[in-house]
Tab-separated table of C-alpha atoms in Angstrom:
chain	number	residue	atom	x	y	z
T	1	UNK	CA	139.930	91.565	66.975
T	2	UNK	CA	137.016	90.361	69.642
T	3	UNK	CA	133.428	91.891	70.806
T	4	UNK	CA	133.605	94.300	74.250
T	5	UNK	CA	131.838	92.582	77.840
T	6	UNK	CA	129.621	95.559	78.961
T	7	UNK	CA	128.985	95.022	82.317
T	8	UNK	CA	125.428	95.336	84.378
T	9	UNK	CA	125.934	99.626	85.273
T	10	UNK	CA	127.785	99.944	81.819
T	11	UNK	CA	126.482	102.022	79.827
T	12	UNK	CA	127.366	100.662	75.329
T	13	UNK	CA	128.163	103.870	74.068
T	14	UNK	CA	131.638	103.523	76.462
T	15	UNK	CA	134.247	101.623	75.698
T	16	UNK	CA	135.079	101.879	79.843
T	17	UNK	CA	133.279	101.044	82.594
T	18	UNK	CA	133.786	103.179	85.274
T	19	UNK	CA	131.933	101.142	88.363
T	20	UNK	CA	134.592	99.710	90.733
T	21	UNK	CA	133.460	95.934	90.659
T	22	UNK	CA	133.260	96.042	94.003
T	23	UNK	CA	131.025	97.835	93.861
T	24	UNK	CA	127.871	96.124	94.566
T	25	UNK	CA	124.329	96.784	93.523
T	26	UNK	CA	121.418	98.382	94.867
T	27	UNK	CA	118.305	97.062	94.792
T	28	UNK	CA	114.601	97.651	95.848
T	29	UNK	CA	113.266	95.887	97.700
T	30	UNK	CA	109.897	95.452	99.094
T	31	UNK	CA	109.348	95.471	103.007
T	32	UNK	CA	106.143	93.872	104.467
T	33	UNK	CA	105.927	94.354	108.709
T	34	UNK	CA	103.511	93.163	110.171
T	35	UNK	CA	103.418	96.001	113.857
T	36	UNK	CA	100.380	96.262	116.783
T	37	UNK	CA	98.683	99.024	115.281
T	38	UNK	CA	98.702	101.427	118.612
T	39	UNK	CA	99.843	104.891	118.815
T	40	UNK	CA	103.477	105.770	117.941
T	41	UNK	CA	104.393	102.293	116.173
T	42	UNK	CA	105.029	103.792	112.622
T	43	UNK	CA	106.828	106.860	114.051
T	44	UNK	CA	109.223	104.717	115.831
T	45	UNK	CA	109.741	102.718	112.501
T	46	UNK	CA	110.349	105.368	110.719
T	47	UNK	CA	112.549	107.043	112.259
T	48	UNK	CA	114.834	103.822	112.184
T	49	UNK	CA	115.674	104.838	108.364
T	50	UNK	CA	115.829	107.798	109.184
T	51	UNK	CA	118.007	107.948	112.330
T	52	UNK	CA	120.457	104.685	109.831
T	53	UNK	CA	120.185	107.805	106.133
T	54	UNK	CA	117.608	104.885	104.986
T	55	UNK	CA	115.863	106.378	100.970
T	56	UNK	CA	112.041	105.268	101.774
T	57	UNK	CA	110.224	105.593	98.203
T	58	UNK	CA	106.974	104.481	99.442
T	59	UNK	CA	104.397	103.329	102.068
T	60	UNK	CA	101.885	102.253	103.107
T	61	UNK	CA	100.297	101.122	106.682
T	62	UNK	CA	96.566	99.440	106.286
T	63	UNK	CA	95.076	97.659	109.564
T	64	UNK	CA	94.765	94.004	108.888
T	65	UNK	CA	93.803	92.173	112.560
T	66	UNK	CA	91.144	94.522	114.038
T	67	UNK	CA	90.392	91.845	116.708
T	68	UNK	CA	94.351	91.396	117.444
T	69	UNK	CA	95.053	94.628	116.910
T	70	UNK	CA	97.575	94.662	114.351
T	71	UNK	CA	98.604	96.386	111.107
T	72	UNK	CA	100.901	95.987	107.631
T	73	UNK	CA	103.251	98.469	106.794
T	74	UNK	CA	104.442	97.688	103.121
T	75	UNK	CA	107.807	100.060	102.915
T	76	UNK	CA	110.317	99.971	99.555
T	77	UNK	CA	113.300	101.080	99.801
T	78	UNK	CA	116.533	99.976	97.694
T	79	UNK	CA	120.201	99.747	99.075
T	80	UNK	CA	122.488	96.781	98.252
T	81	UNK	CA	121.939	93.017	100.080
T	82	UNK	CA	123.885	94.653	103.309
T	83	UNK	CA	121.361	97.536	103.602
T	84	UNK	CA	118.432	95.721	103.220
T	85	UNK	CA	119.685	92.932	105.133
T	86	UNK	CA	120.392	94.991	108.503
T	87	UNK	CA	117.169	96.813	106.989
T	88	UNK	CA	114.638	93.574	107.810
T	89	UNK	CA	117.658	92.600	111.284
T	90	UNK	CA	116.355	96.112	112.886
T	91	UNK	CA	112.892	96.307	112.187
T	92	UNK	CA	113.078	92.081	113.868
T	93	UNK	CA	114.138	94.130	116.703
T	94	UNK	CA	111.839	96.475	117.311
T	95	UNK	CA	109.219	95.630	120.244
T	96	UNK	CA	106.614	95.979	118.596
T	97	UNK	CA	107.331	94.645	115.219
T	98	UNK	CA	105.992	90.939	114.739
T	99	UNK	CA	106.745	89.538	111.257
T	100	UNK	CA	109.369	90.750	108.985
T	101	UNK	CA	108.354	89.524	105.282
T	102	UNK	CA	110.262	90.698	102.222
T	103	UNK	CA	107.712	90.523	99.247
T	104	UNK	CA	111.122	90.997	96.935
T	105	UNK	CA	112.724	87.229	97.332
T	106	UNK	CA	110.374	85.279	99.214
T	107	UNK	CA	108.233	84.439	96.113
T	108	UNK	CA	105.899	86.373	93.277
T	109	UNK	CA	104.383	89.299	94.209
T	110	UNK	CA	101.480	91.642	93.227
T	111	UNK	CA	102.791	95.774	93.070
T	112	UNK	CA	99.753	98.084	92.785
T	113	UNK	CA	99.881	101.540	92.721
T	114	UNK	CA	96.719	104.166	92.803
T	115	UNK	CA	97.124	107.529	90.910
T	116	UNK	CA	94.992	111.013	90.569
T	117	UNK	CA	96.511	112.923	87.110
T	118	UNK	CA	94.473	115.843	85.799
T	119	UNK	CA	94.921	116.499	82.476
T	120	UNK	CA	94.110	120.787	81.578
T	121	UNK	CA	93.397	120.131	77.856
T	122	UNK	CA	90.565	121.676	74.548
T	123	UNK	CA	89.670	119.916	72.081
T	124	UNK	CA	92.030	116.794	70.263
T	125	UNK	CA	94.577	116.750	73.226
T	126	UNK	CA	90.493	116.326	74.925
T	127	UNK	CA	89.965	113.705	73.036
T	128	UNK	CA	93.601	112.355	72.926
T	129	UNK	CA	93.322	112.219	76.608
T	130	UNK	CA	90.489	110.776	76.136
T	131	UNK	CA	91.670	107.983	74.399
T	132	UNK	CA	94.894	107.301	75.960
T	133	UNK	CA	92.934	106.597	79.033
T	134	UNK	CA	91.185	103.502	77.704
T	135	UNK	CA	93.811	102.148	76.489
T	136	UNK	CA	94.994	102.032	80.099
T	137	UNK	CA	91.649	101.626	81.886
T	138	UNK	CA	92.070	104.989	83.761
T	139	UNK	CA	88.337	105.808	85.631
T	140	UNK	CA	87.190	110.033	84.868
T	141	UNK	CA	86.139	111.060	88.644
T	142	UNK	CA	85.688	114.311	87.969
T	143	UNK	CA	85.083	116.631	84.399
T	144	UNK	CA	84.696	119.978	83.775
T	145	UNK	CA	84.976	121.979	80.590
T	146	UNK	CA	87.932	122.212	80.773
T	147	UNK	CA	90.269	119.777	83.275
T	148	UNK	CA	89.871	116.292	83.519
T	149	UNK	CA	90.872	113.882	87.627
T	150	UNK	CA	91.542	110.288	85.853
T	151	UNK	CA	91.968	107.961	89.053
T	152	UNK	CA	94.040	104.313	88.047
T	153	UNK	CA	96.171	101.738	88.995
T	154	UNK	CA	98.881	99.443	88.117
T	155	UNK	CA	102.092	98.984	88.807
T	156	UNK	CA	104.162	101.150	89.424
T	157	UNK	CA	105.664	101.913	84.802
T	158	UNK	CA	102.334	101.385	84.493
T	159	UNK	CA	101.112	104.423	85.915
T	160	UNK	CA	105.256	105.879	84.531
T	161	UNK	CA	104.137	105.363	81.645
T	162	UNK	CA	100.452	107.216	80.571
T	163	UNK	CA	101.732	110.056	83.312
T	164	UNK	CA	104.647	110.032	80.157
T	165	UNK	CA	101.974	110.202	77.583
T	166	UNK	CA	99.792	112.933	79.277
T	167	UNK	CA	101.985	115.665	79.799
T	168	UNK	CA	102.654	117.144	75.961
T	169	UNK	CA	98.495	116.617	77.094
T	170	UNK	CA	98.559	118.877	78.855
T	171	UNK	CA	99.032	117.043	82.332
T	172	UNK	CA	99.694	119.989	85.238
T	173	UNK	CA	99.649	117.762	88.606
T	174	UNK	CA	99.587	114.220	89.976
T	175	UNK	CA	99.141	112.879	93.446
T	176	UNK	CA	100.142	109.308	93.268
T	177	UNK	CA	99.850	106.747	97.379
T	178	UNK	CA	102.240	105.047	97.524
T	179	UNK	CA	102.299	100.752	96.249
T	180	UNK	CA	100.754	97.613	97.842
T	181	UNK	CA	101.571	94.604	97.319
T	182	UNK	CA	100.633	90.891	98.716
T	183	UNK	CA	102.486	87.642	97.915
T	184	UNK	CA	101.201	85.281	95.592
T	185	UNK	CA	99.874	82.405	95.795
T	186	UNK	CA	97.836	80.314	98.990
């Protein structure tokens, strides 16, 4: 008897692959959009996503050229390759948009996220939270007799892992910023 050939998206616990073989896989993409730094541009870009039912997983905006009045909008979104292509084409057609880069496909990029974690606890859980923070290179930015606030930067997976380890130790609040990404190399 030949071994089962399990396709992407199916489970090794099931003998059936119930996915449609013609369906495309949902992918996450990071788009860097250079726009005019003027009022209403961000609202128009966000309106493009909401009007078409596209989801934004993460969004950051920062001025990149003070003299040229340009800002960079970094958007993490997901969809099929066709949907990502449509999003990119529609962004490129907007009047205030100068450049659109898909950092996911244009080469290697560096992505980081900033998060604050409030952990409540006393005794041994408090000591363990400090140990884990040191391992994850999280900084203590506020401390009381009953809680800590940790600041951490890293990949979204690293931030998720730290949150999961802190939950049993008294994690009560997490504040996360959007993903910041930039292309690597020259």
